[in-house]
Amino acid sequence: VRNAFGNYRDILREVSYSSLMAQMLSYYRSQSSAYVYDDTGKFKYADENYAREIMQLFSIGLQRLRWDGTLRLDKNGNDVKTYTNDDIMSYARAWTGFDQRDVR
């Protein structure tokens, strides 16, 4: 894999622009809500799978941690989540419009 030991930006670029990953993570030809509504008159959310994968696997994870790696807990003793579904829905809008390029 190219840039496997590179920086975060390089790895994210390689994964994001891979047509195989786009199909597997289902952001290939994902369309924004506004585009679908204008085109069909129906409301549909953008695909959230890749946005969720980036948040969980490539960046901040599911739970907030302290500097020593232990879970950060709220006043009731529950783990603190790093993001909400609204965050995912918003981030998913950035991952629309990906299509396969023609072979050069």
GROMACS .gro file of N, CA and C in nm:
model
  312
    1VAL      N    1   0.085  -0.117   0.000
    1VAL     CA    2   0.000   0.000   0.000
    1VAL      C    3   0.089   0.123   0.000
    2ARG      N    4   0.063   0.212  -0.092
    2ARG     CA    5   0.139   0.337  -0.097
    2ARG      C    6   0.109   0.420   0.027
    3ASN      N    7   0.210   0.481   0.080
    3ASN     CA    8   0.198   0.572   0.194
    3ASN      C    9   0.145   0.506   0.321
    4ALA      N   10   0.163   0.376   0.334
    4ALA     CA   11   0.115   0.306   0.454
    4ALA      C   12   0.181   0.361   0.580
    5PHE      N   13   0.304   0.409   0.567
    5PHE     CA   14   0.374   0.465   0.682
    5PHE      C   15   0.391   0.616   0.668
    6GLY      N   16   0.304   0.676   0.587
    6GLY     CA   17   0.308   0.821   0.568
    6GLY      C   18   0.230   0.892   0.676
    7ASN      N   19   0.198   1.016   0.648
    7ASN     CA   20   0.121   1.093   0.746
    7ASN      C   21  -0.029   1.070   0.726
    8TYR      N   22  -0.107   1.127   0.815
    8TYR     CA   23  -0.252   1.108   0.815
    8TYR      C   24  -0.315   1.151   0.682
    9ARG      N   25  -0.271   1.265   0.633
    9ARG     CA   26  -0.326   1.317   0.507
    9ARG      C   27  -0.299   1.222   0.390
   10ASP      N   28  -0.179   1.168   0.382
   10ASP     CA   29  -0.144   1.076   0.274
   10ASP      C   30  -0.228   0.950   0.279
   11ILE      N   31  -0.244   0.893   0.397
   11ILE     CA   32  -0.322   0.770   0.411
   11ILE      C   33  -0.468   0.796   0.377
   12LEU      N   34  -0.523   0.904   0.428
   12LEU     CA   35  -0.663   0.936   0.400
   12LEU      C   36  -0.685   0.960   0.251
   13ARG      N   37  -0.590   1.026   0.184
   13ARG     CA   38  -0.602   1.050   0.041
   13ARG      C   39  -0.599   0.918  -0.036
   14GLU      N   40  -0.506   0.829  -0.001
   14GLU     CA   41  -0.497   0.701  -0.071
   14GLU      C   42  -0.625   0.618  -0.056
   15VAL      N   43  -0.678   0.613   0.064
   15VAL     CA   44  -0.801   0.537   0.087
   15VAL      C   45  -0.918   0.605   0.017
   16SER      N   46  -0.929   0.735   0.028
   16SER     CA   47  -1.044   0.808  -0.025
   16SER      C   48  -1.051   0.804  -0.177
   17TYR      N   49  -0.939   0.808  -0.244
   17TYR     CA   50  -0.940   0.809  -0.390
   17TYR      C   51  -0.927   0.670  -0.452
   18SER      N   52  -0.932   0.567  -0.371
   18SER     CA   53  -0.930   0.430  -0.422
   18SER      C   54  -1.071   0.391  -0.465
   19SER      N   55  -1.087   0.354  -0.591
   19SER     CA   56  -1.220   0.317  -0.640
   19SER      C   57  -1.273   0.191  -0.571
   20LEU      N   58  -1.184   0.100  -0.536
   20LEU     CA   59  -1.228  -0.021  -0.465
   20LEU      C   60  -1.280   0.014  -0.325
   21MET      N   61  -1.210   0.102  -0.255
   21MET     CA   62  -1.256   0.143  -0.122
   21MET      C   63  -1.387   0.222  -0.132
   22ALA      N   64  -1.400   0.303  -0.236
   22ALA     CA   65  -1.523   0.381  -0.254
   22ALA      C   66  -1.643   0.289  -0.270
   23GLN      N   67  -1.625   0.180  -0.342
   23GLN     CA   68  -1.735   0.085  -0.359
   23GLN      C   69  -1.760   0.006  -0.232
   24MET      N   70  -1.654  -0.039  -0.168
   24MET     CA   71  -1.669  -0.120  -0.047
   24MET      C   72  -1.728  -0.038   0.067
   25LEU      N   73  -1.686   0.086   0.082
   25LEU     CA   74  -1.736   0.171   0.190
   25LEU      C   75  -1.859   0.251   0.147
   26SER      N   76  -1.909   0.228   0.031
   26SER     CA   77  -2.037   0.276  -0.024
   26SER      C   78  -2.049   0.427  -0.042
   27TYR      N   79  -1.938   0.497  -0.058
   27TYR     CA   80  -1.949   0.639  -0.090
   27TYR      C   81  -1.932   0.664  -0.240
   28TYR      N   82  -1.911   0.559  -0.316
   28TYR     CA   83  -1.904   0.569  -0.462
   28TYR      C   84  -2.040   0.611  -0.515
   29ARG      N   85  -2.043   0.722  -0.585
   29ARG     CA   86  -2.165   0.780  -0.643
   29ARG      C   87  -2.269   0.819  -0.538
   30SER      N   88  -2.226   0.844  -0.416
   30SER     CA   89  -2.318   0.895  -0.314
   30SER      C   90  -2.359   1.037  -0.355
   31GLN      N   91  -2.484   1.070  -0.333
   31GLN     CA   92  -2.534   1.200  -0.375
   31GLN      C   93  -2.587   1.278  -0.256
   32SER      N   94  -2.573   1.408  -0.263
   32SER     CA   95  -2.620   1.493  -0.154
   32SER      C   96  -2.772   1.499  -0.154
   33SER      N   97  -2.827   1.532  -0.040
   33SER     CA   98  -2.973   1.544  -0.026
   33SER      C   99  -3.030   1.647  -0.123
   34ALA      N  100  -2.964   1.760  -0.134
   34ALA     CA  101  -3.013   1.867  -0.222
   34ALA      C  102  -3.013   1.823  -0.368
   35TYR      N  103  -2.907   1.752  -0.410
   35TYR     CA  104  -2.899   1.706  -0.548
   35TYR      C  105  -3.012   1.607  -0.579
   36VAL      N  106  -3.032   1.510  -0.490
   36VAL     CA  107  -3.137   1.410  -0.512
   36VAL      C  108  -3.274   1.477  -0.514
   37TYR      N  109  -3.297   1.571  -0.422
   37TYR     CA  110  -3.426   1.638  -0.417
   37TYR      C  111  -3.451   1.719  -0.544
   38ASP      N  112  -3.351   1.792  -0.590
   38ASP     CA  113  -3.366   1.869  -0.713
   38ASP      C  114  -3.387   1.780  -0.834
   39ASP      N  115  -3.323   1.664  -0.834
   39ASP     CA  116  -3.330   1.573  -0.948
   39ASP      C  117  -3.458   1.490  -0.950
   40THR      N  118  -3.502   1.442  -0.833
   40THR     CA  119  -3.616   1.348  -0.828
   40THR      C  120  -3.737   1.400  -0.751
   41GLY      N  121  -3.718   1.505  -0.674
   41GLY     CA  122  -3.828   1.554  -0.590
   41GLY      C  123  -3.845   1.473  -0.463
   42LYS      N  124  -3.755   1.379  -0.438
   42LYS     CA  125  -3.760   1.297  -0.317
   42LYS      C  126  -3.643   1.332  -0.227
   43PHE      N  127  -3.662   1.316  -0.098
   43PHE     CA  128  -3.556   1.346  -0.002
   43PHE      C  129  -3.482   1.219   0.035
   44LYS      N  130  -3.350   1.225   0.029
   44LYS     CA  131  -3.266   1.110   0.063
   44LYS      C  132  -3.138   1.163   0.127
   45TYR      N  133  -3.097   1.101   0.237
   45TYR     CA  134  -2.973   1.142   0.303
   45TYR      C  135  -2.852   1.089   0.228
   46ALA      N  136  -2.742   1.161   0.238
   46ALA     CA  137  -2.616   1.114   0.181
   46ALA      C  138  -2.570   0.990   0.255
   47ASP      N  139  -2.497   0.903   0.188
   47ASP     CA  140  -2.447   0.781   0.251
   47ASP      C  141  -2.351   0.818   0.365
   48GLU      N  142  -2.371   0.758   0.481
   48GLU     CA  143  -2.296   0.794   0.601
   48GLU      C  144  -2.185   0.695   0.636
   49ASN      N  145  -2.172   0.588   0.561
   49ASN     CA  146  -2.080   0.481   0.599
   49ASN      C  147  -1.934   0.528   0.607
   50TYR      N  148  -1.885   0.593   0.502
   50TYR     CA  149  -1.744   0.633   0.502
   50TYR      C  150  -1.715   0.742   0.605
   51ALA      N  151  -1.809   0.834   0.621
   51ALA     CA  152  -1.791   0.938   0.723
   51ALA      C  153  -1.778   0.875   0.861
   52ARG      N  154  -1.858   0.774   0.887
   52ARG     CA  155  -1.852   0.703   1.016
   52ARG      C  156  -1.720   0.628   1.030
   53GLU      N  157  -1.674   0.565   0.924
   53GLU     CA  158  -1.547   0.492   0.927
   53GLU      C  159  -1.430   0.586   0.957
   54ILE      N  160  -1.430   0.703   0.894
   54ILE     CA  161  -1.322   0.799   0.919
   54ILE      C  162  -1.321   0.840   1.065
   55MET      N  163  -1.438   0.871   1.118
   55MET     CA  164  -1.446   0.914   1.258
   55MET      C  165  -1.404   0.802   1.353
   56GLN      N  166  -1.447   0.680   1.327
   56GLN     CA  167  -1.419   0.569   1.418
   56GLN      C  168  -1.278   0.514   1.403
   57LEU      N  169  -1.235   0.490   1.281
   57LEU     CA  170  -1.110   0.418   1.258
   57LEU      C  171  -0.989   0.506   1.229
   58PHE      N  172  -1.010   0.615   1.158
   58PHE     CA  173  -0.898   0.696   1.113
   58PHE      C  174  -0.872   0.819   1.197
   59SER      N  175  -0.961   0.852   1.289
   59SER     CA  176  -0.935   0.975   1.364
   59SER      C  177  -0.967   0.961   1.512
   60ILE      N  178  -1.084   1.002   1.558
   60ILE     CA  179  -1.106   1.020   1.701
   60ILE      C  180  -1.163   0.901   1.776
   61GLY      N  181  -1.211   0.799   1.708
   61GLY     CA  182  -1.265   0.682   1.777
   61GLY      C  183  -1.403   0.706   1.835
   62LEU      N  184  -1.453   0.611   1.911
   62LEU     CA  185  -1.589   0.617   1.963
   62LEU      C  186  -1.601   0.690   2.096
   63GLN      N  187  -1.505   0.670   2.185
   63GLN     CA  188  -1.511   0.729   2.319
   63GLN      C  189  -1.397   0.828   2.341
   64ARG      N  190  -1.428   0.931   2.418
   64ARG     CA  191  -1.323   1.027   2.454
   64ARG      C  192  -1.229   0.963   2.555
   65LEU      N  193  -1.103   0.992   2.540
   65LEU     CA  194  -1.001   0.937   2.628
   65LEU      C  195  -0.925   1.049   2.699
   66ARG      N  196  -0.871   1.014   2.812
   66ARG     CA  197  -0.778   1.105   2.880
   66ARG      C  198  -0.641   1.088   2.816
   67TRP      N  199  -0.548   1.172   2.854
   67TRP     CA  200  -0.412   1.164   2.798
   67TRP      C  201  -0.345   1.032   2.830
   68ASP      N  202  -0.385   0.966   2.938
   68ASP     CA  203  -0.322   0.837   2.973
   68ASP      C  204  -0.391   0.718   2.906
   69GLY      N  205  -0.493   0.744   2.821
   69GLY     CA  206  -0.559   0.637   2.747
   69GLY      C  207  -0.680   0.578   2.816
   70THR      N  208  -0.712   0.622   2.936
   70THR     CA  209  -0.831   0.572   3.005
   70THR      C  210  -0.954   0.647   2.956
   71LEU      N  211  -1.070   0.583   2.970
   71LEU     CA  212  -1.194   0.644   2.925
   71LEU      C  213  -1.230   0.766   3.008
   72ARG      N  214  -1.279   0.867   2.942
   72ARG     CA  215  -1.333   0.984   3.011
   72ARG      C  216  -1.480   0.955   3.039
   73LEU      N  217  -1.523   0.972   3.161
   73LEU     CA  218  -1.660   0.940   3.202
   73LEU      C  219  -1.736   1.067   3.238
   74ASP      N  220  -1.869   1.062   3.216
   74ASP     CA  221  -1.952   1.175   3.257
   74ASP      C  222  -1.987   1.162   3.405
   75LYS      N  223  -2.071   1.252   3.457
   75LYS     CA  224  -2.102   1.252   3.600
   75LYS      C  225  -2.180   1.129   3.645
   76ASN      N  226  -2.239   1.054   3.549
   76ASN     CA  227  -2.312   0.932   3.583
   76ASN      C  228  -2.226   0.806   3.566
   77GLY      N  229  -2.101   0.823   3.527
   77GLY     CA  230  -2.012   0.709   3.510
   77GLY      C  231  -2.018   0.646   3.372
   78ASN      N  232  -2.088   0.710   3.278
   78ASN     CA  233  -2.096   0.659   3.141
   78ASN      C  234  -1.983   0.718   3.057
   79ASP      N  235  -1.937   0.639   2.959
   79ASP     CA  236  -1.831   0.691   2.873
   79ASP      C  237  -1.886   0.806   2.789
   80VAL      N  238  -1.796   0.900   2.758
   80VAL     CA  239  -1.832   1.019   2.680
   80VAL      C  240  -1.806   0.990   2.534
   81LYS      N  241  -1.908   1.004   2.452
   81LYS     CA  242  -1.895   0.981   2.308
   81LYS      C  243  -1.820   1.097   2.243
   82THR      N  244  -1.748   1.068   2.136
   82THR     CA  245  -1.669   1.171   2.069
   82THR      C  246  -1.751   1.247   1.965
   83TYR      N  247  -1.858   1.189   1.916
   83TYR     CA  248  -1.939   1.256   1.814
   83TYR      C  249  -2.082   1.203   1.822
   84THR      N  250  -2.172   1.276   1.758
   84THR     CA  251  -2.313   1.237   1.753
   84THR      C  252  -2.349   1.198   1.610
   85ASN      N  253  -2.469   1.147   1.593
   85ASN     CA  254  -2.515   1.113   1.459
   85ASN      C  255  -2.530   1.239   1.373
   86ASP      N  256  -2.562   1.352   1.435
   86ASP     CA  257  -2.568   1.477   1.360
   86ASP      C  258  -2.432   1.513   1.301
   87ASP      N  259  -2.325   1.486   1.375
   87ASP     CA  260  -2.190   1.508   1.323
   87ASP      C  261  -2.164   1.421   1.201
   88ILE      N  262  -2.205   1.295   1.208
   88ILE     CA  263  -2.186   1.202   1.096
   88ILE      C  264  -2.266   1.248   0.974
   89MET      N  265  -2.391   1.287   0.996
   89MET     CA  266  -2.475   1.333   0.885
   89MET      C  267  -2.414   1.455   0.818
   90SER      N  268  -2.361   1.544   0.896
   90SER     CA  269  -2.299   1.664   0.842
   90SER      C  270  -2.171   1.630   0.765
   91TYR      N  271  -2.088   1.545   0.822
   91TYR     CA  272  -1.962   1.506   0.758
   91TYR      C  273  -1.986   1.426   0.630
   92ALA      N  274  -2.094   1.347   0.627
   92ALA     CA  275  -2.125   1.265   0.509
   92ALA      C  276  -2.151   1.350   0.386
   93ARG      N  277  -2.198   1.471   0.407
   93ARG     CA  278  -2.224   1.559   0.292
   93ARG      C  279  -2.096   1.590   0.216
   94ALA      N  280  -1.982   1.588   0.284
   94ALA     CA  281  -1.855   1.615   0.216
   94ALA      C  282  -1.812   1.499   0.128
   95TRP      N  283  -1.865   1.381   0.154
   95TRP     CA  284  -1.824   1.261   0.079
   95TRP      C  285  -1.927   1.224  -0.026
   96THR      N  286  -1.980   1.323  -0.095
   96THR     CA  287  -2.072   1.298  -0.204
   96THR      C  288  -2.006   1.338  -0.335
   97GLY      N  289  -2.057   1.284  -0.444
   97GLY     CA  290  -2.008   1.322  -0.576
   97GLY      C  291  -1.885   1.246  -0.624
   98PHE      N  292  -1.840   1.147  -0.548
   98PHE     CA  293  -1.724   1.069  -0.594
   98PHE      C  294  -1.767   0.974  -0.705
   99ASP      N  295  -1.696   0.976  -0.814
   99ASP     CA  296  -1.724   0.887  -0.926
   99ASP      C  297  -1.590   0.839  -0.982
  100GLN      N  298  -1.592   0.735  -1.056
  100GLN     CA  299  -1.469   0.680  -1.110
  100GLN      C  300  -1.422   0.761  -1.230
  101ARG      N  301  -1.293   0.791  -1.231
  101ARG     CA  302  -1.235   0.866  -1.344
  101ARG      C  303  -1.213   0.773  -1.460
  102ASP      N  304  -1.212   0.833  -1.579
  102ASP     CA  305  -1.178   0.757  -1.698
  102ASP      C  306  -1.031   0.718  -1.693
  103VAL      N  307  -0.998   0.607  -1.755
  103VAL     CA  308  -0.859   0.561  -1.761
  103VAL      C  309  -0.783   0.655  -1.852
  104ARG      N  310  -0.665   0.696  -1.807
  104ARG     CA  311  -0.583   0.789  -1.887
  104ARG      C  312  -0.512   0.716  -1.997
   0.00000   0.00000   0.00000
